Short mmCIF file of C-alpha atoms in Angstrom, two decimals:
data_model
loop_
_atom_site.label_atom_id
_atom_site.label_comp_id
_atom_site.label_asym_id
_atom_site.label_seq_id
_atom_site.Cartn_x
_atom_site.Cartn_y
_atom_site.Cartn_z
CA UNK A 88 -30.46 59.17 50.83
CA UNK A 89 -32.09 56.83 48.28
CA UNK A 90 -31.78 58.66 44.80
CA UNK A 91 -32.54 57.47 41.54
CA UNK A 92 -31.51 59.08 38.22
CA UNK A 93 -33.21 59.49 34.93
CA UNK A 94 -31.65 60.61 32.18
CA UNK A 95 -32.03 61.98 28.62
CA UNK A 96 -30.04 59.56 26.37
CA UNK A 97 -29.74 61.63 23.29
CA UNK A 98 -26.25 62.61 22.85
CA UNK A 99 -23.21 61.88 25.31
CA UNK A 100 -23.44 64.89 28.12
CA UNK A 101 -26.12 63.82 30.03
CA UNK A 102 -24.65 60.24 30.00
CA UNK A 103 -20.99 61.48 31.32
CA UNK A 104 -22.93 63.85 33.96
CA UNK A 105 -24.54 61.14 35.75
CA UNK A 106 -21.56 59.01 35.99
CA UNK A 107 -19.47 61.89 37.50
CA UNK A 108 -22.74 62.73 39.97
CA UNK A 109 -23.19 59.05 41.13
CA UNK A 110 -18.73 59.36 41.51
CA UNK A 111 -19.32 62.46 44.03
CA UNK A 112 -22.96 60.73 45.81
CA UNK A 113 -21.44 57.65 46.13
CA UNK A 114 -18.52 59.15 47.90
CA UNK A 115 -20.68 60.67 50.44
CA UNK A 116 -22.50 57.43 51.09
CA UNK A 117 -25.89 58.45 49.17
CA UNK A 118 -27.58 55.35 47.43
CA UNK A 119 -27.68 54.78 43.94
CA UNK A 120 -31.21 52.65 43.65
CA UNK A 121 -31.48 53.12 39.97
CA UNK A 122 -30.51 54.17 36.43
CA UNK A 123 -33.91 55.10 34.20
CA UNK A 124 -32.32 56.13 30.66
CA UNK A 125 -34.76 57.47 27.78
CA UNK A 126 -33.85 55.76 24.59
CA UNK A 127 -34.77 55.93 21.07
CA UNK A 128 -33.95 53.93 18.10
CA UNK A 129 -31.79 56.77 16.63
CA UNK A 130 -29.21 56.04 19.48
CA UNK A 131 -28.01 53.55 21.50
CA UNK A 132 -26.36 53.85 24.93
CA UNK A 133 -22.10 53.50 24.68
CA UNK A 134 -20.36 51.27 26.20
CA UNK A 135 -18.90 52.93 28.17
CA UNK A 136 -21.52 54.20 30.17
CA UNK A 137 -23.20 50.58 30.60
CA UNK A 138 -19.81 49.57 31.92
CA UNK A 139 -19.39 52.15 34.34
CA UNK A 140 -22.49 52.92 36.26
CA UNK A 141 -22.70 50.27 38.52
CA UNK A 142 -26.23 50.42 38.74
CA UNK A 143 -29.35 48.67 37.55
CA UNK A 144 -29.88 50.41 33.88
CA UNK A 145 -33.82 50.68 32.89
CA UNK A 146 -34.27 51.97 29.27
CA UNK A 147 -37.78 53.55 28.64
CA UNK A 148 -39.00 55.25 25.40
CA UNK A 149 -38.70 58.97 25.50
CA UNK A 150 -39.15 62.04 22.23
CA UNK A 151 -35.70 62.66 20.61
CA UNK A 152 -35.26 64.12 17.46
CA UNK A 153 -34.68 63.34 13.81
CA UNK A 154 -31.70 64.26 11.93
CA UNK A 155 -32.23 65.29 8.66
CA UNK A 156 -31.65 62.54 5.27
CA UNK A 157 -28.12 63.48 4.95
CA UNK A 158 -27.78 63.18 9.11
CA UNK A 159 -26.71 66.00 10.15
CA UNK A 160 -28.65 69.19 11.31
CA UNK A 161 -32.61 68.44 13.18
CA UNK A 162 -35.30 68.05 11.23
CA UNK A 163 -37.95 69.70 13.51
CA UNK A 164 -41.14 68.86 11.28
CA UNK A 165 -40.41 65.55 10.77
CA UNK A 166 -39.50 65.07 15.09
CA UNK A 167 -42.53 66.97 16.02
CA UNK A 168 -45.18 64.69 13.76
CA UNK A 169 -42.64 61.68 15.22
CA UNK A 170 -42.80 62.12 18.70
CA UNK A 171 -46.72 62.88 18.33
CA UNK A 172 -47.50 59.63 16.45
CA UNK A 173 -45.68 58.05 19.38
CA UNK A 174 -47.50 59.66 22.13
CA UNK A 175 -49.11 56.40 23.14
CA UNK A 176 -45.56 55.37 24.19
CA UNK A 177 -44.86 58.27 26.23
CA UNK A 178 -47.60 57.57 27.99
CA UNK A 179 -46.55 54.71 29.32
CA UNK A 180 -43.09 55.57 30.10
CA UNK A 181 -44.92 58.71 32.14
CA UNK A 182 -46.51 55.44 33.97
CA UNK A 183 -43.20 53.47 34.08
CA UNK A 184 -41.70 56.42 35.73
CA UNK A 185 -43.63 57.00 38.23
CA UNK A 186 -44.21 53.07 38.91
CA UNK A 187 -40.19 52.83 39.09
CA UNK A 188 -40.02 56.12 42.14
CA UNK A 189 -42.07 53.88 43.91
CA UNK A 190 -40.14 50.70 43.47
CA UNK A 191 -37.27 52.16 44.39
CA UNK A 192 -38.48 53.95 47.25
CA UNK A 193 -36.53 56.76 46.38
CA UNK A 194 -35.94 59.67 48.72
CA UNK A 195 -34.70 62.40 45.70
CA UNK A 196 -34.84 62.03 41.87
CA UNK A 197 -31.92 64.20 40.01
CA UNK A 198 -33.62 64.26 36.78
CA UNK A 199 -30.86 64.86 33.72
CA UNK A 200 -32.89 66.99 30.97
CA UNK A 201 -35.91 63.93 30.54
CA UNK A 202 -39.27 65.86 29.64
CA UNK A 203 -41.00 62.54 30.55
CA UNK A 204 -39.99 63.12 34.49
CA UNK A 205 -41.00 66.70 34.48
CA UNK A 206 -44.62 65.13 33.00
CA UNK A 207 -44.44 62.68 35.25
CA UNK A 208 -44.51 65.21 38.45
CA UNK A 209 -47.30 67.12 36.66
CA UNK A 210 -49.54 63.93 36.38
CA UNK A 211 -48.76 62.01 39.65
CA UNK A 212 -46.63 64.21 41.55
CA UNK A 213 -44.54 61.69 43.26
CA UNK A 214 -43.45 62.73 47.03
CA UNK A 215 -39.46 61.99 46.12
CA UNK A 216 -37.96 65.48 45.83
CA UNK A 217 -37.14 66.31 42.20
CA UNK A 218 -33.64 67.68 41.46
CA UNK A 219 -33.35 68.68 37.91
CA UNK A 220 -29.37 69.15 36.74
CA UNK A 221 -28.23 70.23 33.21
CA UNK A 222 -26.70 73.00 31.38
CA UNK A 223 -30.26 73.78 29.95
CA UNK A 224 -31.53 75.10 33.24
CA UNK A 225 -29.50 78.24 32.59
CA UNK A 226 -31.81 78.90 29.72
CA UNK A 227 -34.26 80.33 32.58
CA UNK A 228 -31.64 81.84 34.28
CA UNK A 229 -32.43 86.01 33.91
CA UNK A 230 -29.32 86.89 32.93
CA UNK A 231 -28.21 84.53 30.38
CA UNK A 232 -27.50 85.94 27.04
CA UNK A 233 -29.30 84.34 24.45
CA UNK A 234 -27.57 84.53 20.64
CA UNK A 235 -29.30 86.10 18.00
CA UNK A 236 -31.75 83.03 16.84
CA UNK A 237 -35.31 82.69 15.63
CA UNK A 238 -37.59 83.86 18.70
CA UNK A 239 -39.56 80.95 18.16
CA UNK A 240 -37.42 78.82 18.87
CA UNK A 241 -35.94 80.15 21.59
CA UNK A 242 -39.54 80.74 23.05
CA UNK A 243 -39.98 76.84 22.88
CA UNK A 244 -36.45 76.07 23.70
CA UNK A 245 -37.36 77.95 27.36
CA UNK A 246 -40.91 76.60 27.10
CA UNK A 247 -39.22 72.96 26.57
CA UNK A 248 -37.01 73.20 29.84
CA UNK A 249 -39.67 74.19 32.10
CA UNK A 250 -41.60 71.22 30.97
CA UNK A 251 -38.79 68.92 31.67
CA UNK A 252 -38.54 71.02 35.54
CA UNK A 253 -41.85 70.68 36.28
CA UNK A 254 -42.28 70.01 40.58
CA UNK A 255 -38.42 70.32 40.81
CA UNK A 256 -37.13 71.35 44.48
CA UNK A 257 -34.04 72.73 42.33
CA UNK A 258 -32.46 73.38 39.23
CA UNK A 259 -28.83 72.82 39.27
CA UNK A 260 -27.85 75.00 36.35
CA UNK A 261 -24.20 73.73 35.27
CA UNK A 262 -22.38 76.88 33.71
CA UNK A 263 -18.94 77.84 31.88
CA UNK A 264 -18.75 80.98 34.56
CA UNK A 265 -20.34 81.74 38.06
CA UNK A 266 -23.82 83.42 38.19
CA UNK A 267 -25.77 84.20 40.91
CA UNK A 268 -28.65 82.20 42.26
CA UNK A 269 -31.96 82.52 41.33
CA UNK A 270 -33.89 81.73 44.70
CA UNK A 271 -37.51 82.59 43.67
CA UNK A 272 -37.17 80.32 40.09
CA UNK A 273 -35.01 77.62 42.24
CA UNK A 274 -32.52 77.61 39.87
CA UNK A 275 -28.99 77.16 41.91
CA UNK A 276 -26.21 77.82 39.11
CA UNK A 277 -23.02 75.17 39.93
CA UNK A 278 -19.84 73.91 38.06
CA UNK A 279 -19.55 71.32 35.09
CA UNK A 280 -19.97 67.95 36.41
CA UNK A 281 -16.50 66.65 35.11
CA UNK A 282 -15.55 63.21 35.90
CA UNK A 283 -12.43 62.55 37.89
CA UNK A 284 -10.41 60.95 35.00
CA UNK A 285 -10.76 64.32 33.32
CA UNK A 286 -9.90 66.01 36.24
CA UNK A 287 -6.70 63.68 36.70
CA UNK A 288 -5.54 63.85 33.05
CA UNK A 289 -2.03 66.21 32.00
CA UNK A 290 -2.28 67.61 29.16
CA UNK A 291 -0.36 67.85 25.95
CA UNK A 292 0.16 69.93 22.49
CA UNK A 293 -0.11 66.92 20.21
CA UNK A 294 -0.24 67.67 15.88
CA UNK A 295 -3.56 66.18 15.37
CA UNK A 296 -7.08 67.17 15.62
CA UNK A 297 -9.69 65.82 17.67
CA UNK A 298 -13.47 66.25 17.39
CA UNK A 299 -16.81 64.36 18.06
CA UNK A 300 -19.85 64.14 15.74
CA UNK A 301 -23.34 63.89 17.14
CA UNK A 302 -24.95 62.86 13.83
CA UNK A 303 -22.36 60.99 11.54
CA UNK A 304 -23.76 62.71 8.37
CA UNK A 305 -20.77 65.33 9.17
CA UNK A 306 -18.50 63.05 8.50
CA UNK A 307 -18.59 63.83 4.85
CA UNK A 308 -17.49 67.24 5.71
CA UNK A 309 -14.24 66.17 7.60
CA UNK A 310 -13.74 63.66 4.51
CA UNK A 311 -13.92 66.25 2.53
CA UNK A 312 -11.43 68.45 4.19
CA UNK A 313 -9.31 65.98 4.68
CA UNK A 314 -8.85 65.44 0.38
CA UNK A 315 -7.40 68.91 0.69
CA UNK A 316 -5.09 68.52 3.68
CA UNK A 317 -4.45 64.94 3.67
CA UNK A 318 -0.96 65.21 5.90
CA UNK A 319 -3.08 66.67 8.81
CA UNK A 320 -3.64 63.92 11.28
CA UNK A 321 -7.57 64.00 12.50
CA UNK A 322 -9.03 61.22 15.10
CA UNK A 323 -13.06 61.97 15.28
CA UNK A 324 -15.42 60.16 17.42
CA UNK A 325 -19.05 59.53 16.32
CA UNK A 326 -22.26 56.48 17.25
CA UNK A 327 -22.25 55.73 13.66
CA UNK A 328 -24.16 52.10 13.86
CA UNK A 329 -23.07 48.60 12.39
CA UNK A 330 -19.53 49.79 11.45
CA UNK A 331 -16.14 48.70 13.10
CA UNK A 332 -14.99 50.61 16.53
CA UNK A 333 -12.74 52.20 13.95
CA UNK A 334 -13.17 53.26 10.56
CA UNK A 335 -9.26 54.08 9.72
CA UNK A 336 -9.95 55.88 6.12
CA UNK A 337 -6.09 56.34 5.96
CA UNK A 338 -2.84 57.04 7.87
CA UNK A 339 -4.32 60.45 9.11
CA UNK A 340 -7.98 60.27 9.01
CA UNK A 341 -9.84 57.96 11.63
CA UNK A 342 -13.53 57.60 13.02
CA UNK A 343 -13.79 55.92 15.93
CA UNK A 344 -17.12 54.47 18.05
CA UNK A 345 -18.05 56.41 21.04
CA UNK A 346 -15.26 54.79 23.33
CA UNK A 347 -15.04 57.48 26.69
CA UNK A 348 -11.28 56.12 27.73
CA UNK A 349 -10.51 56.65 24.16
CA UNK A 350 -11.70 59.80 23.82
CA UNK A 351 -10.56 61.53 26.76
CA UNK A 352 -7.35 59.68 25.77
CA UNK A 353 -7.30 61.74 22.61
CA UNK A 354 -8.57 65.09 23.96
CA UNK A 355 -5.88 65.36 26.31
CA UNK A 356 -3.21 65.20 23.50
CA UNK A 357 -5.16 67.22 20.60
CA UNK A 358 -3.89 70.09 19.61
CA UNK A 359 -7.37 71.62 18.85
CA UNK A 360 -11.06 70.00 19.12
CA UNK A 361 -14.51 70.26 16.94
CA UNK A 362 -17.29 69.35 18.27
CA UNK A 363 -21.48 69.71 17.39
CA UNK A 364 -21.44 71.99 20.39
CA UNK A 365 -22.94 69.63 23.02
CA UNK A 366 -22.20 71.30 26.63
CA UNK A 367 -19.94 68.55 28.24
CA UNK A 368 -17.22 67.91 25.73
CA UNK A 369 -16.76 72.13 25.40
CA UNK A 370 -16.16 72.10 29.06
CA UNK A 371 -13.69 69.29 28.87
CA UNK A 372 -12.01 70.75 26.53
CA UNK A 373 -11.72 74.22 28.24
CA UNK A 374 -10.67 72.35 31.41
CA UNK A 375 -7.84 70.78 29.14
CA UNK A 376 -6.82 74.04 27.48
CA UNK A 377 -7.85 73.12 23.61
CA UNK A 378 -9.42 75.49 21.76
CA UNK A 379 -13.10 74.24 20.36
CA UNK A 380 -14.53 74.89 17.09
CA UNK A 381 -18.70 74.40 18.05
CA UNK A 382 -21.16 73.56 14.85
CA UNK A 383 -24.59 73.40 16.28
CA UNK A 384 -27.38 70.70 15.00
CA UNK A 385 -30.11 72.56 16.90
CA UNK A 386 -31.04 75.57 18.49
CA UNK A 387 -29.96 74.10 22.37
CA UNK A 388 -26.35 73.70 20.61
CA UNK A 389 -26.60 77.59 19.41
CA UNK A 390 -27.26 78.48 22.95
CA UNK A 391 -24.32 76.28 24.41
CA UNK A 392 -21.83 77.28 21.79
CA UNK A 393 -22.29 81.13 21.90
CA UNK A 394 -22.38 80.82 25.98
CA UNK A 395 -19.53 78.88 25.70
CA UNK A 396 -17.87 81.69 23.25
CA UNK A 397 -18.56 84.52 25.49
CA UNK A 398 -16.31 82.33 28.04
CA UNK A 399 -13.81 82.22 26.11
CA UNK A 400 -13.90 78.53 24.51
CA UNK A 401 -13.93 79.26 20.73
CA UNK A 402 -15.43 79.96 17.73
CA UNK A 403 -19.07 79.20 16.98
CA UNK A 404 -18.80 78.11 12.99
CA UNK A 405 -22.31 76.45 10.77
CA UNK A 406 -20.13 74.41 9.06
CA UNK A 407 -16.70 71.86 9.67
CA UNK A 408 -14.08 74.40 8.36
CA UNK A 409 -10.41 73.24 10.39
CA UNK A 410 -8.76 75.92 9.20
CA UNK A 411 -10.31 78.35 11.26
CA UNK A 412 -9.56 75.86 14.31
CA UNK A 413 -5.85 75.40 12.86
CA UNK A 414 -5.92 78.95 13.18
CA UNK A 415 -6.99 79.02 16.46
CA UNK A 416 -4.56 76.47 17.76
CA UNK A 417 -1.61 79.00 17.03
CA UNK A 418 -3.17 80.73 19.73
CA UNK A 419 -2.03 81.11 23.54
CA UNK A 420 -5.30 79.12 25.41
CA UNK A 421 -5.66 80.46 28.84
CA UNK A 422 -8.05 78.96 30.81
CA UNK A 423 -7.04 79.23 34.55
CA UNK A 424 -10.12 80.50 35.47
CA UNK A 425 -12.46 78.00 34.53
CA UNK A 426 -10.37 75.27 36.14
CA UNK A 427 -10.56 77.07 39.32
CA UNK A 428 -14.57 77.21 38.45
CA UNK A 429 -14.59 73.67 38.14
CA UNK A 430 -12.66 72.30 40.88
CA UNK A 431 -15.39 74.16 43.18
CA UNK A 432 -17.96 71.40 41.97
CA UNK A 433 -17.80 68.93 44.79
CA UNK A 434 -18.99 71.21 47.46
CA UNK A 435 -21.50 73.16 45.78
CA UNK A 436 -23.06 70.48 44.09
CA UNK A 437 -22.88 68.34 47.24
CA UNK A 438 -24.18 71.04 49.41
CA UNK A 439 -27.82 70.43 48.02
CA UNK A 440 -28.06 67.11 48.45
CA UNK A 441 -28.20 67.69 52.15
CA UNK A 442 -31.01 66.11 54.84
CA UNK A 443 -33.27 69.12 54.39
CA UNK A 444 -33.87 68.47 50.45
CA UNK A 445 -35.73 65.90 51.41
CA UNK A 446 -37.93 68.50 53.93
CA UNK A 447 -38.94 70.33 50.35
CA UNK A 448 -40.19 66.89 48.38
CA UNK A 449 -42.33 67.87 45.61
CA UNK A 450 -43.85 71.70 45.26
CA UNK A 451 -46.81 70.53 43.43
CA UNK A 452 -47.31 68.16 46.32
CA UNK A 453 -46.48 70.82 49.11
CA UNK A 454 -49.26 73.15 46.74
CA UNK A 455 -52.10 70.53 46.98
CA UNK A 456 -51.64 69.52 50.68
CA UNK A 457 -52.50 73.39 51.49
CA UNK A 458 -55.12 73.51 49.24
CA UNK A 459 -56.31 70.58 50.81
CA UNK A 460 -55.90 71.93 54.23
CA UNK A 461 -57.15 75.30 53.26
CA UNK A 462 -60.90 74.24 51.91
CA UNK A 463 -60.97 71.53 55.19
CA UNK A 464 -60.42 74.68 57.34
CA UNK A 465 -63.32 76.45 55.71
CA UNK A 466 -65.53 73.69 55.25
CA UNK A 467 -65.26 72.98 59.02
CA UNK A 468 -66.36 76.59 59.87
CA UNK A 469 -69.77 76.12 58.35
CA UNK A 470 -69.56 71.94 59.20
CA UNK A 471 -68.63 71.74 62.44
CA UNK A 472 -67.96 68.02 63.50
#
């Protein structure tokens, strides 16, 4: 099959997820035809990613949202009136989208959390079958447990995924545990989508502490930690622009640039790991038995890092506090389970990329060929050829 990705660019997750996808397609002699990658002039895509996908890479602009001044949790007023005043630009990567399916003559999209794609099927409903894969789906899921949050949010959280799902043939819901499937929603609940270097890696019980920052404006936090244990060794990754690939503060305090050898490198030897609670370094983590302190930026992070508690991960905490994940590192890790999850990925993810995926296509195309065939079948009854 012809397939072509496109994929949310905010954070590193949906970046890693694709590359281990195209690993598994490409094995079973499914066609990459293209890369479409929403940017925004927040972020920028890592290098690693550019270097490793192998396929042609269009960037298109696509909502994201704004940290606060001091860069660190969302500032949800300031995206909303953002995103709006840019609307005119959305509009055209809806256009560009749906310009680049038919380019590519693409048999299935596997769309990676974009909103613009789910849009896009609304407004043109292209005939490629939509596949829709990301942690988030499990928001829809009817028994996923939900932590205490504003309902609000979490009313537009769920309102925000089906948006991004809309004319999907399936939701591939990645989750910590096994769920059952959801065949009336289409939601198909499947493993992590770890790549194989993290599936290849041995870990080991190093003496430092490892952790990635989504917005760099935590980085004062760790600093500031770090004045009061300054003999703990710490190696934190962040996107932090127009500063060196590392920012070596002193002989136990490092920030390096978003490097994915590097930082699997250094997960596999932590002794514990902090993270802003995005869904694929947790489940690296858990595959590689460290313990995870999660600090969520938004209310999607709540929801991964209290799912991810309830398996067992961590703690969820609202600030970077490393003694509670010093703490936690004194503790026996056990996470057979979950590595037996995982290693079930290739042939239930696989298993829905088969021949008759591309029988279903689009359901809002399906929807309008019977209507279509419905009102000719009653027109001819009283217009009779």
């Amino acid at each position: 099959m012809r397939i072509l990705f496109v994929i949310q660019g905010e954070g590193r997750g949906h970046l890693t997820q694709a590359l281990s996808l195209r690993q598994k397609l490409v094995a079973e002699e499914h066609e990459i035809v293209g890369v479409l990658v929403g940017k925004s002039p927040a972020r920028r895509l890592p290098k690693f990613f550019l270097d490793k996908i192998n396929t042609p890479i269009y960037p298109f602009e696509s909502p994201n949202f704004l940290p606060t001044a001091k860069n660190k949790q969302v500032n949800l007023l300031s995206s909303v009136a953002y995103n709006v005043f840019r609307s005119h630009k959305y509009i055209g990567s809806i256009r560009f989208i749906n310009r680049k399916i038919k380019e590519t003559r693409a048999d299935v999209v596997v769309n990676f959390y974009e909103l613009l794609t789910g849009l896009t099927y609304l407004f043109y409903c292209p005939r490629a079958a939509m596949v829709c894969v990301a942690h988030q789906y499990l928001f829809l899921h009817p028994d996923f447990v939900f932590p205490k949050e504003n309902v609000f949010s979490l009313i537009s959280l769920r309102f925000f995924t089906r948006l991004t799902s809309i004319g999907a043939s399936k939701k591939l819901a990645l989750s910590f545990r096994k769920m059952r499937e959801v065949p009336q929603r289409r939601i198909v609940v499947v493993p992590p989508l770890l790549r194989q270097e993290v599936l290849d890696l041995e870990p080991s019980q190093g003496e430092y502490l490892h952790g990635y920052l989504l917005n760099s404006g935590f980085s004062e936090e760790i600093r500031a930690w770090h004045a009061r244990h300054p003999k703990v060794e710490l190696h934190f990754f962040w996107d932090k622009k127009n500063v060196p690939s590392e920012v070596k503060v002193d002989e136990c305090l490092s920030f390096h640039q978003l490097d994915d050898q590097l930082f699997i490198h250094y997960m596999a030897g932590a002794k514990a790991y902090a993270t802003t609670a995005g869904f694929e370094s947790v489940c690296e983590a858990m595959f590689l038995n460290k313990p995870v302190l999660m600090v969520p930026t938004h209310i999607e992070q709540a929801c991964n890092a209290y799912d991810a508690s309830l398996s067992g991960a961590g703690v969820v905490a609202d600030c970077f506090d490393l003694n509670v994940l010093l703490a936690l590192s004194e503790k026996r890790i056990d996470n057979s389970a979950f590595r037996h999850w995982v290693k079930q990925a290739d042939w239930l993810i696989l298993r829905e990329f088969r021949e008759d995926l591309l029988d279903a296509g689009c359901p809002l195309w399906a929807n309008f060929r019977r209507f279509r065939t419905n009102w000719r079948t009653r027109l001819n009854r009283f217009l009779p050829i």
